[in-house]
mmCIF file of C-alpha atoms in Angstrom:
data_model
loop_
_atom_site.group_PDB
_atom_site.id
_atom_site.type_symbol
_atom_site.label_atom_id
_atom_site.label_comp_id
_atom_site.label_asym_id
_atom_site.label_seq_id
_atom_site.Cartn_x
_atom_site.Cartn_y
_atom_site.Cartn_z
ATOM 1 C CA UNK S 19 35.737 -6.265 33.914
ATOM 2 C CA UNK S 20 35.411 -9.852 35.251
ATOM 3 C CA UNK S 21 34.184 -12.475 32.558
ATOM 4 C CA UNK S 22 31.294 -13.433 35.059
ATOM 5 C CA UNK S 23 30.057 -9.485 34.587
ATOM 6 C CA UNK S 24 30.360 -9.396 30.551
ATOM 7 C CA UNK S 25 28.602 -12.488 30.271
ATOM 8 C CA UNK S 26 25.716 -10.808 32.006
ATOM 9 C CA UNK S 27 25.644 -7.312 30.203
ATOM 10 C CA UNK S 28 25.819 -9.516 26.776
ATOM 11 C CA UNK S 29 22.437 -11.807 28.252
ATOM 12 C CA UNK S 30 21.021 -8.355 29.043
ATOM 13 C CA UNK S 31 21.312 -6.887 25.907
ATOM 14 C CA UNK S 32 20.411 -9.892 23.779
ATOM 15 C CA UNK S 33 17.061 -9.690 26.257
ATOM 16 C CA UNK S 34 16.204 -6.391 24.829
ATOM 17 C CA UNK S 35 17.220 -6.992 21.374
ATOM 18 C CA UNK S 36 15.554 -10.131 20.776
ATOM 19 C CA UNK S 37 12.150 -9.396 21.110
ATOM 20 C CA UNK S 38 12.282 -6.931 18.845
ATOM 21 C CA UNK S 39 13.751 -8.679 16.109
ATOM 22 C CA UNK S 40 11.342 -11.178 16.703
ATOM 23 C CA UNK S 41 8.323 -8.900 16.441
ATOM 24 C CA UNK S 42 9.722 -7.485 13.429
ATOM 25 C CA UNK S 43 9.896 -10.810 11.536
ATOM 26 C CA UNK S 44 6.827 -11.982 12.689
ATOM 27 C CA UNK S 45 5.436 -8.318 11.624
ATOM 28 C CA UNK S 46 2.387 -7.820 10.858
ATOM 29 C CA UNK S 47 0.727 -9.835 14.208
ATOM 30 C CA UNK S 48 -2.204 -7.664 14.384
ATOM 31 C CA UNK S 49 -4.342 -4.917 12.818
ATOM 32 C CA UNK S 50 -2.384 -2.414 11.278
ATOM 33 C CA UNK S 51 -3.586 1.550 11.130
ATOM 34 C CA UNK S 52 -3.166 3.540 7.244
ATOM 35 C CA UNK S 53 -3.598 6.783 8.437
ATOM 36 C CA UNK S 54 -4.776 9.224 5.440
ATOM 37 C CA UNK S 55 -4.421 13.099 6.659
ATOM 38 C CA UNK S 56 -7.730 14.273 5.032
ATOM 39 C CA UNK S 57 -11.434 13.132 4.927
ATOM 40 C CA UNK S 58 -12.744 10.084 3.635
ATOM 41 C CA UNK S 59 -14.076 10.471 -0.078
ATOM 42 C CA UNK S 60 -10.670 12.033 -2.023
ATOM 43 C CA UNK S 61 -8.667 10.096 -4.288
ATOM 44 C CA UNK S 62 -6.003 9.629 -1.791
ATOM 45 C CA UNK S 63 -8.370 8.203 0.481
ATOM 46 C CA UNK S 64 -9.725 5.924 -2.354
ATOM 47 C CA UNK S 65 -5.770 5.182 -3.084
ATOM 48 C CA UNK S 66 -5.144 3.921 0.771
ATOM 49 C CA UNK S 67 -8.475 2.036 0.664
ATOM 50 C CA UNK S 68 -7.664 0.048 -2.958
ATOM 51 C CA UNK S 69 -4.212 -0.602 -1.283
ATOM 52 C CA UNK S 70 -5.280 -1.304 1.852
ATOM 53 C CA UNK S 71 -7.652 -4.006 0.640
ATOM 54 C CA UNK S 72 -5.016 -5.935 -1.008
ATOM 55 C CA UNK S 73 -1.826 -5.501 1.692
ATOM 56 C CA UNK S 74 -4.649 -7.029 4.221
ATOM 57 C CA UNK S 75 -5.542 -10.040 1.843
ATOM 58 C CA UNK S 76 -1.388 -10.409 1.555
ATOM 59 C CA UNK S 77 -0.302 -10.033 4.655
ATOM 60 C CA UNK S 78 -3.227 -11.785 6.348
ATOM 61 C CA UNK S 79 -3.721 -9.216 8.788
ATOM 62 C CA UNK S 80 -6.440 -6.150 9.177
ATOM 63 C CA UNK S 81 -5.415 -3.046 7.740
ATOM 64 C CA UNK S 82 -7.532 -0.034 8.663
ATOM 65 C CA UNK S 83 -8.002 3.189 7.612
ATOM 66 C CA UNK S 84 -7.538 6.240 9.726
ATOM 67 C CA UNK S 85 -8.920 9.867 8.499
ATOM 68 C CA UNK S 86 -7.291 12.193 10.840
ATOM 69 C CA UNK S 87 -7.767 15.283 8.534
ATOM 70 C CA UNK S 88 -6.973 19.054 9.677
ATOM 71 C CA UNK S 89 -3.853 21.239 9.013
ATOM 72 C CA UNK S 90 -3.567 20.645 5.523
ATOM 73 C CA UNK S 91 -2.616 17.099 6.365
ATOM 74 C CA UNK S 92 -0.457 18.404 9.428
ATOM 75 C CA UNK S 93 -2.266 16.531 12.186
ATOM 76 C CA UNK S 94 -2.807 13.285 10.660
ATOM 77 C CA UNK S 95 1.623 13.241 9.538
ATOM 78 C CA UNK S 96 2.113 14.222 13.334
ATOM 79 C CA UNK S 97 0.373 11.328 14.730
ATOM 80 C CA UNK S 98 2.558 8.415 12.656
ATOM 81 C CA UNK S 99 5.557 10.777 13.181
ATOM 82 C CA UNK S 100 5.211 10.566 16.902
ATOM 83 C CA UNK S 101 4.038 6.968 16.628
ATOM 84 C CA UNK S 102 5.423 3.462 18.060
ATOM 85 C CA UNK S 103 8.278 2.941 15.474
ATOM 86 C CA UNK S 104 6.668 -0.584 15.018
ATOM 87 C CA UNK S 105 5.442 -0.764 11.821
ATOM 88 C CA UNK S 106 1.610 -0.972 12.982
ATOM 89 C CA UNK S 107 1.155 2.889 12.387
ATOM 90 C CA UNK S 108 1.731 4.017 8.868
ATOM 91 C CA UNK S 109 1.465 7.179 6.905
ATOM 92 C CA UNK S 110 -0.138 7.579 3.260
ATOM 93 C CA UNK S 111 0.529 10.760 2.089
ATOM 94 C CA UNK S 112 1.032 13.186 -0.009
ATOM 95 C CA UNK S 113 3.044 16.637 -1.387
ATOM 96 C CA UNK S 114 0.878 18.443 0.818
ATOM 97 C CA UNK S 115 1.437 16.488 4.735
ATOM 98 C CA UNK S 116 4.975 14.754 3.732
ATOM 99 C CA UNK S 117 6.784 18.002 2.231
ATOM 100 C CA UNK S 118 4.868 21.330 2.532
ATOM 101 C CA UNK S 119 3.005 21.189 5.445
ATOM 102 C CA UNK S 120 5.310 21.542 8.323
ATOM 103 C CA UNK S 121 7.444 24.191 6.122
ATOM 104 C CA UNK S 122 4.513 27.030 5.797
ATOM 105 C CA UNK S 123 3.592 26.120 9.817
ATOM 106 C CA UNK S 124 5.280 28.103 12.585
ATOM 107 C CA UNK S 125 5.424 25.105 14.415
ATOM 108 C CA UNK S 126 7.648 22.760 12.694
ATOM 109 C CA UNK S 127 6.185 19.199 14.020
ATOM 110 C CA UNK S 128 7.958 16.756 12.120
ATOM 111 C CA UNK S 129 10.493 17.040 9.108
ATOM 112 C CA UNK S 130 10.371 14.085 6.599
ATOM 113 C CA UNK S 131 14.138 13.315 6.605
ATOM 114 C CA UNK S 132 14.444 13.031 10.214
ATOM 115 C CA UNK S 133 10.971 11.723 11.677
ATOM 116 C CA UNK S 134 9.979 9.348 8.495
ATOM 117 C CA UNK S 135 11.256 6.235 6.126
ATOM 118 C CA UNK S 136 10.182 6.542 2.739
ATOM 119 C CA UNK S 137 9.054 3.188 1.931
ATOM 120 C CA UNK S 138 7.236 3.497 -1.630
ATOM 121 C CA UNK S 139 5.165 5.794 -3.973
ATOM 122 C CA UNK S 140 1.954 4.620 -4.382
ATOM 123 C CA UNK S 141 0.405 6.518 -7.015
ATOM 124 C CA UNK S 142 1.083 9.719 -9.601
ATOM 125 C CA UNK S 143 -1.715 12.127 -10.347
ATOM 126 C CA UNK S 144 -1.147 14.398 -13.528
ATOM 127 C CA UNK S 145 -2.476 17.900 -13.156
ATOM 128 C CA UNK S 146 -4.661 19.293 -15.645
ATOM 129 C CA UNK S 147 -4.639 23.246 -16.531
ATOM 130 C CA UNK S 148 -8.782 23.212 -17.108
ATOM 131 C CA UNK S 149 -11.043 26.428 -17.848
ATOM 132 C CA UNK S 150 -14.648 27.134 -17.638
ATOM 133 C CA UNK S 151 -16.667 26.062 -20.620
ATOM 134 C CA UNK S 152 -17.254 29.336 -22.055
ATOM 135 C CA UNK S 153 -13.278 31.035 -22.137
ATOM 136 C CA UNK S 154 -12.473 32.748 -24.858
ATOM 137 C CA UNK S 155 -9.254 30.110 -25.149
ATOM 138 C CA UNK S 156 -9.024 26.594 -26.273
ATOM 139 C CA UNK S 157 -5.356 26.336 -26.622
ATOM 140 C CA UNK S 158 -2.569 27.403 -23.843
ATOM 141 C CA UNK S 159 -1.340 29.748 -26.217
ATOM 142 C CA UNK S 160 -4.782 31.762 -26.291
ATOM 143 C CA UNK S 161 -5.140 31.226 -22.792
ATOM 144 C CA UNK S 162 -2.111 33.227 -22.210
ATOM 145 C CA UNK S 163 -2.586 36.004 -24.625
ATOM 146 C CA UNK S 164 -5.974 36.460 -22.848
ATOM 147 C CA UNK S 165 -4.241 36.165 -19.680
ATOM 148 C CA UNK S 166 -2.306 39.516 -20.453
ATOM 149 C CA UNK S 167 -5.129 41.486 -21.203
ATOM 150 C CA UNK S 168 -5.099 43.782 -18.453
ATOM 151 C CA UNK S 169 -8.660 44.972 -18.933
ATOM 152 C CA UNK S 170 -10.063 41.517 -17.729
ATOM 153 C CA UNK S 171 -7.845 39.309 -15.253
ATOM 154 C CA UNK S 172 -8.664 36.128 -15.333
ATOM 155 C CA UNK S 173 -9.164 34.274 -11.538
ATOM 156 C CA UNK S 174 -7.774 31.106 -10.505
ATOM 157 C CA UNK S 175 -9.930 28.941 -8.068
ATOM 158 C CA UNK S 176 -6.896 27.064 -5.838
ATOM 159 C CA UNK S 177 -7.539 24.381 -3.961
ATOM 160 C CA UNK S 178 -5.277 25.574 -0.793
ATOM 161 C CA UNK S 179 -2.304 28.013 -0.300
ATOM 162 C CA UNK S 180 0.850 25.885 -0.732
ATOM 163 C CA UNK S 181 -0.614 22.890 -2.881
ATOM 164 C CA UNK S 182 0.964 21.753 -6.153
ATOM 165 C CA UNK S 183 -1.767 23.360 -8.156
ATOM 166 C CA UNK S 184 -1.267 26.842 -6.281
ATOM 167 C CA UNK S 185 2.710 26.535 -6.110
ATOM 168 C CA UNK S 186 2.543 26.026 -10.314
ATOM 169 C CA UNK S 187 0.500 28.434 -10.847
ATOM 170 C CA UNK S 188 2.776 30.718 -8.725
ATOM 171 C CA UNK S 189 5.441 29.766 -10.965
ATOM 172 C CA UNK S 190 3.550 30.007 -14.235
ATOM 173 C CA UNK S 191 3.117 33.563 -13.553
ATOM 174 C CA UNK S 192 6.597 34.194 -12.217
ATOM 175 C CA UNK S 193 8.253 32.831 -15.191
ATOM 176 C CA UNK S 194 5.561 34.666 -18.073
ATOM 177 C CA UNK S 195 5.701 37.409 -16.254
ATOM 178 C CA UNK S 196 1.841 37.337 -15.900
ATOM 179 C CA UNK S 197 -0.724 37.707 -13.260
ATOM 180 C CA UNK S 198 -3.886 36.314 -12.179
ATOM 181 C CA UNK S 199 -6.240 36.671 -9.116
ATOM 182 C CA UNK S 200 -5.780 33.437 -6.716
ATOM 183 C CA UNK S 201 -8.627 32.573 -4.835
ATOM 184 C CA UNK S 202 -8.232 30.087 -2.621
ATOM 185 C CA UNK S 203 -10.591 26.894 -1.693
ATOM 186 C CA UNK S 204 -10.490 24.389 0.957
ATOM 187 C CA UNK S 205 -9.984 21.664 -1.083
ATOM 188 C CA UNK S 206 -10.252 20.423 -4.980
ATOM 189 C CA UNK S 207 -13.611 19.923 -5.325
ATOM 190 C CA UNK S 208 -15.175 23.769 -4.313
ATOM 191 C CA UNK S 209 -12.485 24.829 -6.480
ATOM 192 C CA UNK S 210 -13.688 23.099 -9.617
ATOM 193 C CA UNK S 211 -17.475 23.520 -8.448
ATOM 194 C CA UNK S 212 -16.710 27.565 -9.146
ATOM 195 C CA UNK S 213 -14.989 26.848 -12.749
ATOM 196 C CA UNK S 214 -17.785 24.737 -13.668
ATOM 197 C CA UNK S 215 -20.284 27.487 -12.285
ATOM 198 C CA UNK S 216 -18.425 29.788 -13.971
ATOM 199 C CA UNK S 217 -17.947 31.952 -11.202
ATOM 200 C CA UNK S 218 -13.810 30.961 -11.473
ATOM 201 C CA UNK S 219 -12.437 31.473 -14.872
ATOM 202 C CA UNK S 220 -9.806 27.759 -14.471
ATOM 203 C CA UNK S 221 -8.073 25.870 -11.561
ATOM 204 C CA UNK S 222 -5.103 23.454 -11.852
ATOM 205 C CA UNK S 223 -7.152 19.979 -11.443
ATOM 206 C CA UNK S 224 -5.819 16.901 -9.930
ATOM 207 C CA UNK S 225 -7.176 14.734 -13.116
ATOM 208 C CA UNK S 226 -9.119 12.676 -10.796
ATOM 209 C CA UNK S 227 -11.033 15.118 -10.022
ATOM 210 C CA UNK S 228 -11.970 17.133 -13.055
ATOM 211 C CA UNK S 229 -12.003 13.330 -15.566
ATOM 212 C CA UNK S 230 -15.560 13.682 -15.507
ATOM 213 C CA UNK S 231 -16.426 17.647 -15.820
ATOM 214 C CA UNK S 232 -13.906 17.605 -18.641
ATOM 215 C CA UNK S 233 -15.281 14.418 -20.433
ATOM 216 C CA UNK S 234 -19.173 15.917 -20.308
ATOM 217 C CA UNK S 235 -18.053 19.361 -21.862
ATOM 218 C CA UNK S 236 -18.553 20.956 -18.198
ATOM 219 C CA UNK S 237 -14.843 22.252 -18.423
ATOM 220 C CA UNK S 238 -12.496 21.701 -21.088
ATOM 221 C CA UNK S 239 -8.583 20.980 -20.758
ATOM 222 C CA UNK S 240 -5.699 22.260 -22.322
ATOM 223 C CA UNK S 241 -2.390 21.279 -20.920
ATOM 224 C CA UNK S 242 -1.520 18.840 -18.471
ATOM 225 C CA UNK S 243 1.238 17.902 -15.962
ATOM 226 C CA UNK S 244 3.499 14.750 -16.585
ATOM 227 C CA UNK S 245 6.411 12.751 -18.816
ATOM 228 C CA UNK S 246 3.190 11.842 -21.200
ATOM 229 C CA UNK S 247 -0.122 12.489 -22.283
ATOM 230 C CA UNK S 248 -3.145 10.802 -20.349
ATOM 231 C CA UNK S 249 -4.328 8.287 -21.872
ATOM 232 C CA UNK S 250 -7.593 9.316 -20.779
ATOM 233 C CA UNK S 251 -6.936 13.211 -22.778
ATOM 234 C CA UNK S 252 -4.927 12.241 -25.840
ATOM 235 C CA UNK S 253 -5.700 15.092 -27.650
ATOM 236 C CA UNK S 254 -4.434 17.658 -24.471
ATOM 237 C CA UNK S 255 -0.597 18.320 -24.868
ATOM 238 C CA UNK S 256 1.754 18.164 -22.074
ATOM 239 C CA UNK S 257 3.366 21.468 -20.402
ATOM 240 C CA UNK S 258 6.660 19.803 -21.819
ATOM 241 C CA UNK S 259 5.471 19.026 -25.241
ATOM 242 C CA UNK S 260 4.649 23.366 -24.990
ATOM 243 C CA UNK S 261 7.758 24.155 -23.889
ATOM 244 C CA UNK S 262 7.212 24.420 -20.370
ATOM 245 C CA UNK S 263 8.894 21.615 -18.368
ATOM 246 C CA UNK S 264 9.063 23.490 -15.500
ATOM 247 C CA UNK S 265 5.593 23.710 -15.068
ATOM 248 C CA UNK S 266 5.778 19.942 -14.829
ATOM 249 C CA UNK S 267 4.243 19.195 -11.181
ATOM 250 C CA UNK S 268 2.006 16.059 -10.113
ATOM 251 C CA UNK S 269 0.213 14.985 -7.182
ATOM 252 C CA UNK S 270 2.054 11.635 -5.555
ATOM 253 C CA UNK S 271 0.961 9.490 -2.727
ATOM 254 C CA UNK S 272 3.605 7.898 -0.778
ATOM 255 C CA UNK S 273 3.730 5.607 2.152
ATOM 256 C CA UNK S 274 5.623 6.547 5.368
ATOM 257 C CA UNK S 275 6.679 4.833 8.309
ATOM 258 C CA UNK S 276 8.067 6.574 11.747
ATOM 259 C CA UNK S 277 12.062 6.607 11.990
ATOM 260 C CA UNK S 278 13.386 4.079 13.655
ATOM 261 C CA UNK S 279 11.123 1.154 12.074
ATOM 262 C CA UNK S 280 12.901 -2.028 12.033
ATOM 263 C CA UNK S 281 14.383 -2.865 8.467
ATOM 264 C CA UNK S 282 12.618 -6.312 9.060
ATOM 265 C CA UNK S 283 9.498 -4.291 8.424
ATOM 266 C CA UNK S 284 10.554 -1.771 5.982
ATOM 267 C CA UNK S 285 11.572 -4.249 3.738
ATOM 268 C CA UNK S 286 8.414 -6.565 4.109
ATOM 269 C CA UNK S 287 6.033 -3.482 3.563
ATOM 270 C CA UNK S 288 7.742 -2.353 0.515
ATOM 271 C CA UNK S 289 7.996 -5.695 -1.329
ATOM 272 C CA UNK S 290 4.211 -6.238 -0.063
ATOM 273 C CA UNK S 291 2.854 -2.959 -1.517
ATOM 274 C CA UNK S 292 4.672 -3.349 -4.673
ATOM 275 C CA UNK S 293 3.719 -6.555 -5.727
ATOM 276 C CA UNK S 294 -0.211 -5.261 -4.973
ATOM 277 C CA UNK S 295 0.743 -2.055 -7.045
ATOM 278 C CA UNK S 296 2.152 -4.304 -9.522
ATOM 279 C CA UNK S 297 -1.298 -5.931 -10.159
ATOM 280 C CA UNK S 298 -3.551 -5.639 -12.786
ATOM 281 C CA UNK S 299 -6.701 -5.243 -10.685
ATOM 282 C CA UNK S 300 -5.396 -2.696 -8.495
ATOM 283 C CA UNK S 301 -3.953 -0.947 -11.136
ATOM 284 C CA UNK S 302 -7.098 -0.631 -13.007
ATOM 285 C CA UNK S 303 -9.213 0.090 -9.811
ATOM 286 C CA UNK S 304 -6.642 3.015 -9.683
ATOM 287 C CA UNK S 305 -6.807 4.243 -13.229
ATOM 288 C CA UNK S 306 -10.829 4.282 -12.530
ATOM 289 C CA UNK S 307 -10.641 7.088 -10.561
ATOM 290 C CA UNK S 308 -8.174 9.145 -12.584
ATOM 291 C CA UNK S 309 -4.411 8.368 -11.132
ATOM 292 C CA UNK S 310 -1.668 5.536 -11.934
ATOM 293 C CA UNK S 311 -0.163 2.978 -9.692
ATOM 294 C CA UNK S 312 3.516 4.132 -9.567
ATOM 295 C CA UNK S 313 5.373 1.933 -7.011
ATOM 296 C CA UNK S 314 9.323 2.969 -6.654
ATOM 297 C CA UNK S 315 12.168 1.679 -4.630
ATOM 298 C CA UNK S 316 13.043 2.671 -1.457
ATOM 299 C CA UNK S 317 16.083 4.793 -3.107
ATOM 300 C CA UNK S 318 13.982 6.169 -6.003
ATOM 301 C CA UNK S 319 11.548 7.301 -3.728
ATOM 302 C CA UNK S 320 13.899 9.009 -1.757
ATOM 303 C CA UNK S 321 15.703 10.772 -4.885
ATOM 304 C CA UNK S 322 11.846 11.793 -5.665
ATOM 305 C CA UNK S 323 11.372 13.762 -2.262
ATOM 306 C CA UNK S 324 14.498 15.465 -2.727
ATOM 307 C CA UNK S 325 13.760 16.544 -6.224
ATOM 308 C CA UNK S 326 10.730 17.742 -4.948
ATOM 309 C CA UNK S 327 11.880 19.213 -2.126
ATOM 310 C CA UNK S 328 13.790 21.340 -4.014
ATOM 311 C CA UNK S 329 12.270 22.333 -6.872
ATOM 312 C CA UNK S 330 8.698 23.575 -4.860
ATOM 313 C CA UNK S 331 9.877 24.043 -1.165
ATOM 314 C CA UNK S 332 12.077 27.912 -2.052
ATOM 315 C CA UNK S 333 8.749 28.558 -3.989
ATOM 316 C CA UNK S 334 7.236 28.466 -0.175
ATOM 317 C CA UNK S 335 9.465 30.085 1.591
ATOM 318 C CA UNK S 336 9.698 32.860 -1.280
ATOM 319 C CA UNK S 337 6.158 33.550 -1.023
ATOM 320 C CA UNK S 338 5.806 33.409 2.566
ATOM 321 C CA UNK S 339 3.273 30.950 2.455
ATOM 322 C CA UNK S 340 2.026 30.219 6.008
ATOM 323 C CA UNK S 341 -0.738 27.604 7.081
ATOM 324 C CA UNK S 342 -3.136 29.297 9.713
#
């Protein structure tokens, strides 16, 4: 090849590369999208909005919030999978969209290891094993032994085939060799409506949720996912502290970009979103409504969705969980 000819192909190439590497340093230049896969009014909605607040006072640029709800978080995961790798399109998430999702549908739209970057956790949200005010059971122990009395099965209200709180549960009974009826609920809060009604006899809680129905008597608590106690429920032991680590599941939100972001970006996201995790404000804000502020690295993050890709995802397929 004459010198004349590489000299071009090299000016061509650094045409196409350099305007990309410019856009990622100069990243973000204009509003950027959050998109949350359910409606507005959850806690990981309230998560995106605290975070998204403080990343736009940071970074100096908008940062909205997108609800596109529907599929169990499906659609809204889709969208920023299949979005302009360019950092103005990003994912928070959780178990539900980032891991489960695409495995119970028969249309496998994304998969996080191939379509996504892990950039950070945002925040962990301890489960809490609470019963209707009036069961006959105020420890877990009690609550087992009634548990196994054939002559009254107790019913679990779940928030959603294939959440955390049903997959435990699924667990629970695999391992004690126990059963309950599982009723299923679209979503947390007609699940906990029924155990406070009585009508359900306990649910596996995201603690921001039930905080307040278990602080007015509504419900009462008595075990809880996690390393430690909450803070919040010092008297309620851990599933660990019982003897049941493997029980141990929590609700995380993380925050996803579409493969293929520049590492410009990556980078600049993650240190931005840590340093507002890392805050005292935000962190309190957070803690208000029942979860913790629980930035990782990049790497940790990663090790996390393995871990929990392989602890809950043969639970799925062994059930034959599907989404509709």
């Amino acid at each position: 090849m004459k010198p004349l000819m590489i000299v071009s192909l090299m000016a061509a190439v650094l045409a196409l590369v350099q305007p990309a590497a410019v856009a990622a340093q100069e990243w973000p230049a204009r509003t950027v999208r959050l998109v949350v896969p359910y409606p507005p009014g959850g806690n990981v909605d309230v998560a995106a909005r605290i975070l998204a607040e403080r990343l736009q006072q940071d970074l100096g640029q908008p940062f909205i919030i997108e609800n596109r709800a529907g599929a169990g978080g499906l659609i809204g995961a889709e969208a920023v999978a299949k979005a302009e790798p360019d950092g103005y399109t990003i994912l928070i998430g959780a178990n539900g969209p980032i891991l489960f999702a695409p495995e119970m549908s028969a249309r496998r739209a994304y998969e996080w290891r191939r379509d996504f970057i892990p950039v950070t956790t945002v925040t962990l949200t301890p489960l809490v094993l609470q019963v209707r005010a009036n069961l006959a059971a105020d420890t877990f122990d009690k609550f087992l032994a009634l548990a196994r009395t054939p002559q009254a099965p107790l019913k679990m209200a779940s928030p959603g085939p294939g959440t955390t709180n049903h997959l435990i549960s699924e667990v629970m009974q695999a391992k004690l060799s126990i059963n309950w009826t599982t009723v299923q609920y679209r979503g947390n809060a007609p699940a906990t409506n029924d155990v406070i009604a009585g009508h359900m006899d306990f649910n596996l809680d995201q603690l921001s949720v039930a905080l307040p129905f278990l602080k007015d008597g509504r419900t009462r608590a008595l075990a809880i996912t996690g390393a430690q106690r909450s803070p919040d429920l010092p008297n309620v032991p851990t599933f660990t502290e019982l003897g049941y680590a493997e029980f141990d599941g929590q609700t995380f939100t993380g925050l996803m970009l579409p493969a293929r972001t520049p590492e410009a970006i990556v980078a600049r996201l993650h240190a931005a979103a840590v340093k507002a995790l890392g805050e005292p404000g935000v962190q309190a804000r957070l803690r208000a409504i029942g979860t913790l502020a629980a930035p990782m690295s990049r790497a940790d993050f990663q090790q996390y969705l393995e871990k929990e890709d392989t602890t809950w995802l043969p639970v799925i397929k062994r059930l034959e969980i599907r989404s509709n």
